[in-house]
GROMACS .gro file of N, CA, C and O in nm:
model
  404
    1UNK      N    1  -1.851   0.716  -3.135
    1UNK     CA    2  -1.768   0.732  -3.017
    1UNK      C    3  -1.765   0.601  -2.939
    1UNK      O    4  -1.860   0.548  -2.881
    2UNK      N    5  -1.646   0.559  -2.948
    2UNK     CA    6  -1.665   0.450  -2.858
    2UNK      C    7  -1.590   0.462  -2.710
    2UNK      O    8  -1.475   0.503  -2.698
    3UNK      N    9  -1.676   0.419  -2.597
    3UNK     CA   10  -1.676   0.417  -2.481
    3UNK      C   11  -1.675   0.332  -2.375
    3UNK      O   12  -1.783   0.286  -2.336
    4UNK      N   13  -1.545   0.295  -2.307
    4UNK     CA   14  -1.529   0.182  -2.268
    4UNK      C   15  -1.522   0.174  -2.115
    4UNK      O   16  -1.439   0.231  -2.044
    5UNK      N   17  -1.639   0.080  -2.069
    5UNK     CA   18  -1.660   0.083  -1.954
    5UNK      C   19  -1.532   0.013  -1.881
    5UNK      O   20  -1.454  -0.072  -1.926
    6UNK      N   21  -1.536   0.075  -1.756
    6UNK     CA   22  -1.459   0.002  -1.638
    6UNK      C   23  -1.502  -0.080  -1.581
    6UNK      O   24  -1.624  -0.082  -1.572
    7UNK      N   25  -1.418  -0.189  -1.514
    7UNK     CA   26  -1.507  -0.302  -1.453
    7UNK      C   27  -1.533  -0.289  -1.304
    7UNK      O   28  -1.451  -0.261  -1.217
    8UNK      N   29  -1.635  -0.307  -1.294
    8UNK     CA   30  -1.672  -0.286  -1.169
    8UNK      C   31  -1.713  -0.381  -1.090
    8UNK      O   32  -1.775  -0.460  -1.160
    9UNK      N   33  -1.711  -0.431  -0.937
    9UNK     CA   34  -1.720  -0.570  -0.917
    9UNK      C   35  -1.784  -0.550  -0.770
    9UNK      O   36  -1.695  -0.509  -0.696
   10UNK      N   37  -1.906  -0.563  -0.702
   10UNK     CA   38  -1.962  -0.518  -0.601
   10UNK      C   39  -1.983  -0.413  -0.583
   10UNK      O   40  -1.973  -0.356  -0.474
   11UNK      N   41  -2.040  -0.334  -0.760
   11UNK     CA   42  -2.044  -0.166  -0.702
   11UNK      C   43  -1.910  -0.090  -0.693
   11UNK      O   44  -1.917   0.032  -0.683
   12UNK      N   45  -1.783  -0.153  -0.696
   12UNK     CA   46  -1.661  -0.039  -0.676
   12UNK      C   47  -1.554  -0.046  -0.826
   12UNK      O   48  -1.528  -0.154  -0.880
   13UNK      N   49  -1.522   0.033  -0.856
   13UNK     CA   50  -1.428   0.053  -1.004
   13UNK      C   51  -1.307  -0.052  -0.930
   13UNK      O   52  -1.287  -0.076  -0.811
   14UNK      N   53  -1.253  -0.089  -1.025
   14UNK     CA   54  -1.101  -0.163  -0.998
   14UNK      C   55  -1.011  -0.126  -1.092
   14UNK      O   56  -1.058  -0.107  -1.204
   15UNK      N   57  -0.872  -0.108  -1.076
   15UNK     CA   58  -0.761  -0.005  -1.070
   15UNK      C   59  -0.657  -0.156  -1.098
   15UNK      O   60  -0.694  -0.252  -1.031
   16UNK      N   61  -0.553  -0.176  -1.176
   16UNK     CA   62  -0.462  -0.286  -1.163
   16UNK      C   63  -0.323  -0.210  -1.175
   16UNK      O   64  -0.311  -0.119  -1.257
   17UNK      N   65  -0.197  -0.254  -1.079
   17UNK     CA   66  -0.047  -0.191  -1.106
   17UNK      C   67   0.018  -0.317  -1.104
   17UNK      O   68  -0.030  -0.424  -1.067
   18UNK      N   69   0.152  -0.290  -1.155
   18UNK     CA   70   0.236  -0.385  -1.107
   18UNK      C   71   0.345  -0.392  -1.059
   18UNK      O   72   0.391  -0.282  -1.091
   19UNK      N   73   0.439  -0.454  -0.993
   19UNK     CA   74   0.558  -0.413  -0.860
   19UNK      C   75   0.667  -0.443  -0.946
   19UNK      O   76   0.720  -0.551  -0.921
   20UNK      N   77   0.716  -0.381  -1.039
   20UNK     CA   78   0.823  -0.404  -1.140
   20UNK      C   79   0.925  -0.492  -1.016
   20UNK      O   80   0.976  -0.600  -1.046
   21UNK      N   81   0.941  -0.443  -0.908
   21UNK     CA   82   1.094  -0.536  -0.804
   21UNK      C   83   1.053  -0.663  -0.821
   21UNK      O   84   1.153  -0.734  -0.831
   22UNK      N   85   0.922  -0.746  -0.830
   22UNK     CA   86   0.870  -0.882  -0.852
   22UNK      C   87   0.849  -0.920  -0.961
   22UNK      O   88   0.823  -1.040  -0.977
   23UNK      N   89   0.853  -0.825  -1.079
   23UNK     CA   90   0.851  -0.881  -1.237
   23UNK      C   91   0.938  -0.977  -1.301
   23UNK      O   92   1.055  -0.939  -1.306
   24UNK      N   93   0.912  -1.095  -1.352
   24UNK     CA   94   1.004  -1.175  -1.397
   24UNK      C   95   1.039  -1.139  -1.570
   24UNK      O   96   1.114  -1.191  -1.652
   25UNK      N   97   0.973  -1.061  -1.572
   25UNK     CA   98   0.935  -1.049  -1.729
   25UNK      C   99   0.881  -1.128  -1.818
   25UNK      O  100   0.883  -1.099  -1.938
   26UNK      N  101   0.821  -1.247  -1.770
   26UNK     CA  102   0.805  -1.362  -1.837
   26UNK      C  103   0.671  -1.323  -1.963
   26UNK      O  104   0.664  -1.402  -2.057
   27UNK      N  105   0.570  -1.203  -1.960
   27UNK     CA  106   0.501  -1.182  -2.046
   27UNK      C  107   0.364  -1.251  -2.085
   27UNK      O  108   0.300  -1.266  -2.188
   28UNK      N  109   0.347  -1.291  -1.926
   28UNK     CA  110   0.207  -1.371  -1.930
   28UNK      C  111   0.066  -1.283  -1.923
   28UNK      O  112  -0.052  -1.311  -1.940
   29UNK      N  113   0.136  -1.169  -1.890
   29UNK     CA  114   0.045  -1.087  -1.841
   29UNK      C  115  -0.050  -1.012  -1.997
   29UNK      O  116  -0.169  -0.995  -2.021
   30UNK      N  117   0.092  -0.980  -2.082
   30UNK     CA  118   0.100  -0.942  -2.206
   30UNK      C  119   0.020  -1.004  -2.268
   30UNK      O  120  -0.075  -0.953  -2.328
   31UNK      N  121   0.055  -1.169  -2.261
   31UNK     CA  122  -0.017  -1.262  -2.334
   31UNK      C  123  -0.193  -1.204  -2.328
   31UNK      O  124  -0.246  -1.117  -2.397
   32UNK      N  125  -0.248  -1.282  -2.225
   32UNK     CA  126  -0.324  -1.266  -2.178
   32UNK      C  127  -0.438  -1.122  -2.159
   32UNK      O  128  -0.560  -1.123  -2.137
   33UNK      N  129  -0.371  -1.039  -2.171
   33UNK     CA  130  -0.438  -0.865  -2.171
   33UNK      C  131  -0.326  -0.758  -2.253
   33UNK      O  132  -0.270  -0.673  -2.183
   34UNK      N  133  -0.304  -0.763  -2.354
   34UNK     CA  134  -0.261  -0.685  -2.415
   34UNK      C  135  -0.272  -0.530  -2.443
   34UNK      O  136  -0.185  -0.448  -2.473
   35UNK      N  137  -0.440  -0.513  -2.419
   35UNK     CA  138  -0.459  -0.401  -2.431
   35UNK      C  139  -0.466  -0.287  -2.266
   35UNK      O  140  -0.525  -0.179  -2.251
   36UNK      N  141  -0.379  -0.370  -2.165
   36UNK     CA  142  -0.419  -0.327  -2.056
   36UNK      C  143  -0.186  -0.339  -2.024
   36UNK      O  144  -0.117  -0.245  -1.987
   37UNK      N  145  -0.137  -0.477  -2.055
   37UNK     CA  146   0.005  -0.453  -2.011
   37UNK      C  147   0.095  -0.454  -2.120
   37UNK      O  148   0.035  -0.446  -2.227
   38UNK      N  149   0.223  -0.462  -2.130
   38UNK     CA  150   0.326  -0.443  -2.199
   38UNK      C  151   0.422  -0.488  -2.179
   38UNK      O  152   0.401  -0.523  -2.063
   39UNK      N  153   0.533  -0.523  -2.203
   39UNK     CA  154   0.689  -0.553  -2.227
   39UNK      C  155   0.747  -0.432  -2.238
   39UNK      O  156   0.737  -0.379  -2.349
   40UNK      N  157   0.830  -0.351  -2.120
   40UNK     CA  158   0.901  -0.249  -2.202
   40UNK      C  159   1.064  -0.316  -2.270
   40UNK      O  160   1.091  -0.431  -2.302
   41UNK      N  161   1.136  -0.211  -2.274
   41UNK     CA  162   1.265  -0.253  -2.352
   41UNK      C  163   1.356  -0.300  -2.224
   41UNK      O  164   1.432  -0.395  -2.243
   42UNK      N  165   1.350  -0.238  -2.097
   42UNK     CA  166   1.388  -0.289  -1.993
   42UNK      C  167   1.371  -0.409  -1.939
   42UNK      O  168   1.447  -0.445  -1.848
   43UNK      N  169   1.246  -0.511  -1.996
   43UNK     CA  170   1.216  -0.671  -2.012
   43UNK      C  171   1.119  -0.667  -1.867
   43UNK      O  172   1.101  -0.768  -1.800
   44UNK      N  173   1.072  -0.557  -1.836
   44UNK     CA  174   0.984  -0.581  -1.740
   44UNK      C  175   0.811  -0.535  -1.790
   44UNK      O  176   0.810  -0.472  -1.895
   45UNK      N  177   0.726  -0.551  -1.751
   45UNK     CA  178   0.595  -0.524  -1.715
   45UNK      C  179   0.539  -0.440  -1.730
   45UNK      O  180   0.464  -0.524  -1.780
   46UNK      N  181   0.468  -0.307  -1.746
   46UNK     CA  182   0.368  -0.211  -1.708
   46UNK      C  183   0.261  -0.182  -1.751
   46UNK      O  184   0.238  -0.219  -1.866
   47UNK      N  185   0.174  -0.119  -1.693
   47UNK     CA  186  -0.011  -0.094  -1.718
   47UNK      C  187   0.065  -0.010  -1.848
   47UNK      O  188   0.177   0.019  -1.890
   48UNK      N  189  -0.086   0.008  -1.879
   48UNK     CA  190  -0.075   0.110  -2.016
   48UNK      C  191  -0.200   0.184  -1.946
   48UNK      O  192  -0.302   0.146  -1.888
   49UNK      N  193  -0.134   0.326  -1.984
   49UNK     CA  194  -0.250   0.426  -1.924
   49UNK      C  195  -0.323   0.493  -2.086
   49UNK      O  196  -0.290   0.440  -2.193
   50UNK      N  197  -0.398   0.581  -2.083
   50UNK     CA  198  -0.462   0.647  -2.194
   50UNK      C  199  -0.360   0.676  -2.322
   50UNK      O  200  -0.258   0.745  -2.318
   51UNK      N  201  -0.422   0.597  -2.451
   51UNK     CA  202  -0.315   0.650  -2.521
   51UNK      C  203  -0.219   0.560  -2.522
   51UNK      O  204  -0.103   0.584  -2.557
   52UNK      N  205  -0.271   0.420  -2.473
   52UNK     CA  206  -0.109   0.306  -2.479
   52UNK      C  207  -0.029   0.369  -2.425
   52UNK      O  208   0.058   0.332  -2.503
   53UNK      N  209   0.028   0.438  -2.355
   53UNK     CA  210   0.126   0.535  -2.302
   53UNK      C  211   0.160   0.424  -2.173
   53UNK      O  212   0.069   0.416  -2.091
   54UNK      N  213   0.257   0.354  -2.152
   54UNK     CA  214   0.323   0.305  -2.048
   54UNK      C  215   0.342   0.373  -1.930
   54UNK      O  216   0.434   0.454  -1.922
   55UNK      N  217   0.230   0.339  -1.786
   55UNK     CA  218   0.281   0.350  -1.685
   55UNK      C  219   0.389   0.376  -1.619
   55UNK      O  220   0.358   0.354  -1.503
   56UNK      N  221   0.514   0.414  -1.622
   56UNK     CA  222   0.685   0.373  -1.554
   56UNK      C  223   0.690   0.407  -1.434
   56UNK      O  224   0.797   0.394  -1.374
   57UNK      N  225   0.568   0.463  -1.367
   57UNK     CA  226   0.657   0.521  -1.229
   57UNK      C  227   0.569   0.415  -1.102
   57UNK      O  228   0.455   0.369  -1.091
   58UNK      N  229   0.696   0.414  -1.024
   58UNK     CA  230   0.665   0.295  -0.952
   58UNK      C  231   0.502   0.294  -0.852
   58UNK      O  232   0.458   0.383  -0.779
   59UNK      N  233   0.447   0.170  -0.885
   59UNK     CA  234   0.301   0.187  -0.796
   59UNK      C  235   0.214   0.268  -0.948
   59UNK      O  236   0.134   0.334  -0.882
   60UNK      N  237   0.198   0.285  -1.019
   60UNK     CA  238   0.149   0.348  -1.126
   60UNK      C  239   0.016   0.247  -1.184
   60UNK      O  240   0.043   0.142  -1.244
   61UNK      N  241  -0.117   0.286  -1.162
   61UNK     CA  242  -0.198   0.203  -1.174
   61UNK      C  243  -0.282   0.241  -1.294
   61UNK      O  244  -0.261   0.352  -1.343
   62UNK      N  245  -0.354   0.180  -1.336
   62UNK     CA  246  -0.488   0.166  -1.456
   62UNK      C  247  -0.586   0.097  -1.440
   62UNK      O  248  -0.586  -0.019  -1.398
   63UNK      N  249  -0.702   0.179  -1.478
   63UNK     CA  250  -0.829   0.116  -1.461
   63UNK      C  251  -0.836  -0.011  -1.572
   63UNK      O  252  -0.785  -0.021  -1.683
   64UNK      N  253  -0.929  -0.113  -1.489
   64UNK     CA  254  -0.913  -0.222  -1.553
   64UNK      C  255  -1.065  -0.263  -1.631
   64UNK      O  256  -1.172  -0.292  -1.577
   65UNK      N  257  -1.035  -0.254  -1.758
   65UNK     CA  258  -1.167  -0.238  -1.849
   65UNK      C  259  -1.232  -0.351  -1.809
   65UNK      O  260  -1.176  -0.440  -1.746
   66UNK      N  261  -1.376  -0.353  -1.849
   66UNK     CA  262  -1.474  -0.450  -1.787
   66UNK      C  263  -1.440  -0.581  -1.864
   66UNK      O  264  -1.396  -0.690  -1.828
   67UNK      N  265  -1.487  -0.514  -2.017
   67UNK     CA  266  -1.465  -0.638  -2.104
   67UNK      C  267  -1.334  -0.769  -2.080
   67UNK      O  268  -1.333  -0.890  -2.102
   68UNK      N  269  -1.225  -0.666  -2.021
   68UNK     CA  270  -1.107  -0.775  -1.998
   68UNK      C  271  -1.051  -0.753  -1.833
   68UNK      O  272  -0.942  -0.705  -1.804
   69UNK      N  273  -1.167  -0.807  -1.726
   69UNK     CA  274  -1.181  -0.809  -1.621
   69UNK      C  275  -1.082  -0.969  -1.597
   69UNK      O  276  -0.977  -0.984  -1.534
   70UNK      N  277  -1.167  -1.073  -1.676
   70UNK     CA  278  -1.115  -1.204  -1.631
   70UNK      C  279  -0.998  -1.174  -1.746
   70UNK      O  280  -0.975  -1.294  -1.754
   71UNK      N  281  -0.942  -1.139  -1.804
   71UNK     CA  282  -0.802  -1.144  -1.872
   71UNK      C  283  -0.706  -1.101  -1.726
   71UNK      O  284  -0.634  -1.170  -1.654
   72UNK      N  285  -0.742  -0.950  -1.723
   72UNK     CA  286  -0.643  -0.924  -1.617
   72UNK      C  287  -0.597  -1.020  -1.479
   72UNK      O  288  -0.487  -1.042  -1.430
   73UNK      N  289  -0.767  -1.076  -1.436
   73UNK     CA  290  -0.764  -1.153  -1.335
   73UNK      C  291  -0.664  -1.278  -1.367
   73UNK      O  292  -0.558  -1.299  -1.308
   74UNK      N  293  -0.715  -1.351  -1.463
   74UNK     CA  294  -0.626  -1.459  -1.496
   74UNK      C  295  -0.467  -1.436  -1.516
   74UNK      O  296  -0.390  -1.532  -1.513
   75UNK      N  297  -0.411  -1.269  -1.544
   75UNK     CA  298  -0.281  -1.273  -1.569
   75UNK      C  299  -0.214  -1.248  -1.383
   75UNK      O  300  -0.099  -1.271  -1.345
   76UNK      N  301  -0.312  -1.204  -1.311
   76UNK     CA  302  -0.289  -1.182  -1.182
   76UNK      C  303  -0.270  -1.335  -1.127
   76UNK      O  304  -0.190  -1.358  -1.037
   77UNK      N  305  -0.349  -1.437  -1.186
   77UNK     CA  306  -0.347  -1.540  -1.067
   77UNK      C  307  -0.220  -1.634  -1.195
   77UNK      O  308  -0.140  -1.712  -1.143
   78UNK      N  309  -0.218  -1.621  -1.304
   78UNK     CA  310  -0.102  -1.670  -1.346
   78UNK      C  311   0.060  -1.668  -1.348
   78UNK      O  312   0.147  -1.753  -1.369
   79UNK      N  313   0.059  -1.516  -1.312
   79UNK     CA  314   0.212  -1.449  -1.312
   79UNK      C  315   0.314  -1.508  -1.174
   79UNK      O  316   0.290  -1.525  -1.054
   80UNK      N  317   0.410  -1.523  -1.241
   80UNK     CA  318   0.482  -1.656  -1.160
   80UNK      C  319   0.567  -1.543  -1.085
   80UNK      O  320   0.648  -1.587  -1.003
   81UNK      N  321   0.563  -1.413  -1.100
   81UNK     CA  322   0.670  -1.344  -1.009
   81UNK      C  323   0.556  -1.292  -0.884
   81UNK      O  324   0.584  -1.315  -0.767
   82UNK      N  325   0.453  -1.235  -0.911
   82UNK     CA  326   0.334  -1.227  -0.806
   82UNK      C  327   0.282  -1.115  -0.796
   82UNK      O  328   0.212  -1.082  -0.701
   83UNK      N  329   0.309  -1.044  -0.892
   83UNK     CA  330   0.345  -0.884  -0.915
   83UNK      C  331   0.265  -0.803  -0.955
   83UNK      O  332   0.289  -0.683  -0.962
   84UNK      N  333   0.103  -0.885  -1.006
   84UNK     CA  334   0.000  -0.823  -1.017
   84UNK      C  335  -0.045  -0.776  -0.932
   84UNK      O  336  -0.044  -0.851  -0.834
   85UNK      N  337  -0.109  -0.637  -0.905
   85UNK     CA  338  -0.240  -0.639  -0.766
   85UNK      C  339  -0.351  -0.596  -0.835
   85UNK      O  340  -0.310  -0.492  -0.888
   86UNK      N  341  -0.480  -0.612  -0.873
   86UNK     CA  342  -0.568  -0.540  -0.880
   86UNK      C  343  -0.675  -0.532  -0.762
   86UNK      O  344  -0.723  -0.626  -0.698
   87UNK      N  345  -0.705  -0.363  -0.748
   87UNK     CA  346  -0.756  -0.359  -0.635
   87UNK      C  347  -0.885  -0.240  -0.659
   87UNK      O  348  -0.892  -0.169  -0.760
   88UNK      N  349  -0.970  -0.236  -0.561
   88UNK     CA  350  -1.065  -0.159  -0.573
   88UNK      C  351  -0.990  -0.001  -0.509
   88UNK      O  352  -0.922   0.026  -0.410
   89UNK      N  353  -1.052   0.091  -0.641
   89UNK     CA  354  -1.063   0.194  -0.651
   89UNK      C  355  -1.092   0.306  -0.515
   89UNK      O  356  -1.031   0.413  -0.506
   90UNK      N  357  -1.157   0.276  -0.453
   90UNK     CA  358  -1.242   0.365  -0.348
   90UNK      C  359  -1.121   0.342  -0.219
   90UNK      O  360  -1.106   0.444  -0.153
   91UNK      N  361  -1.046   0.237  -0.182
   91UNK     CA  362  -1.034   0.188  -0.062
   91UNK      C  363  -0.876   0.136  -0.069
   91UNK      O  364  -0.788   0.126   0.017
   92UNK      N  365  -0.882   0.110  -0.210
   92UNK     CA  366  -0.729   0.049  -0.221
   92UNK      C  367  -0.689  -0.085  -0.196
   92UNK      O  368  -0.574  -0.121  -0.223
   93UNK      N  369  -0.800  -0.187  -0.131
   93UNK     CA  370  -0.779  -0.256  -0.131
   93UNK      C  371  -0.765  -0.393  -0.227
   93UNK      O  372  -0.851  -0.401  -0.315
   94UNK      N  373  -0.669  -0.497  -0.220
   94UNK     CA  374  -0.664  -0.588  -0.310
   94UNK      C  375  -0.779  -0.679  -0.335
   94UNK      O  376  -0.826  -0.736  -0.236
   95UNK      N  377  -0.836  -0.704  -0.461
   95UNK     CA  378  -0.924  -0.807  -0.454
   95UNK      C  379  -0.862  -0.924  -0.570
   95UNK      O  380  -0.925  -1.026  -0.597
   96UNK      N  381  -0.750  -0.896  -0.623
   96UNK     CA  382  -0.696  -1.027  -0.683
   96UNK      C  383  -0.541  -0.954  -0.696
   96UNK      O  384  -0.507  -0.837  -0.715
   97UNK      N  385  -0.452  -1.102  -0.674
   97UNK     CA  386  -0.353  -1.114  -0.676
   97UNK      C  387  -0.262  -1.149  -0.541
   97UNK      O  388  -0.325  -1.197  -0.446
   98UNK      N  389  -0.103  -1.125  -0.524
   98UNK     CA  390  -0.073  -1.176  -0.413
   98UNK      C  391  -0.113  -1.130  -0.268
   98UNK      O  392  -0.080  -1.199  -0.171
   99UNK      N  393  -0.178  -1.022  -0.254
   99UNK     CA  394  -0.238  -0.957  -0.084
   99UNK      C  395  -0.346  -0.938  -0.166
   99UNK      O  396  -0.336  -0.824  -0.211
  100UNK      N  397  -0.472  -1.006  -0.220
  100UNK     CA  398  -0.572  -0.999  -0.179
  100UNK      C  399  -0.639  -1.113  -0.085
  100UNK      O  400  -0.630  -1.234  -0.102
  101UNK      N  401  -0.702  -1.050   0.010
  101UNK     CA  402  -0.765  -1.104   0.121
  101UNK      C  403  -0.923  -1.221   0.082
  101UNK      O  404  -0.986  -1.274   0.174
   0.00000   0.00000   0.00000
């Protein structure tokens, strides 16, 4: 059985979505974390929830596996439209991407 932890970062789970209205489609995100975003046929962005099953509805988030914590991070601080947020779980708040504090 394999079992894949969530990443957790000061004690709190972290959750990543993305704002399809700011998606450029450019696929850096893809690059970079594959097993977390996607390209749909529409040329935009989305999490993949359980099951590879594409996120579509707007604000639609996924936990962000531990192992590919700095993937996601790096596609958050790379993505040229700004459209990543990953944020902690408990509170909602951003801890990487364009409104994190």
């Amino acid at each position: 059985m394999d079992v894949q932890q969530d990443a957790v970062v000061g004690g709190e789970a972290l959750e990543v979505w993305i704002d399809q209205d700011l998606c450029t489609g450019d696929g850096i995100c893809a690059q970079y974390a594959p097993e977390v975003f996607e390209l749909d046929i529409d040329g935009l962005a989305y999490v993949k929830g359980a099951g590879e099953e594409l996120l579509q509805a707007p604000g639609a988030s996924a936990p962000v596996p531990l192992p590919l914590l700095t993937d996601v991070v790096d596609s958050a601080r790379e993505c040229p439209g700004e459209c990543i947020h990953v944020r902690r779980v408990s509170d909602s708040v951003e801890v990487y991407g364009p409104d994190a504090e």
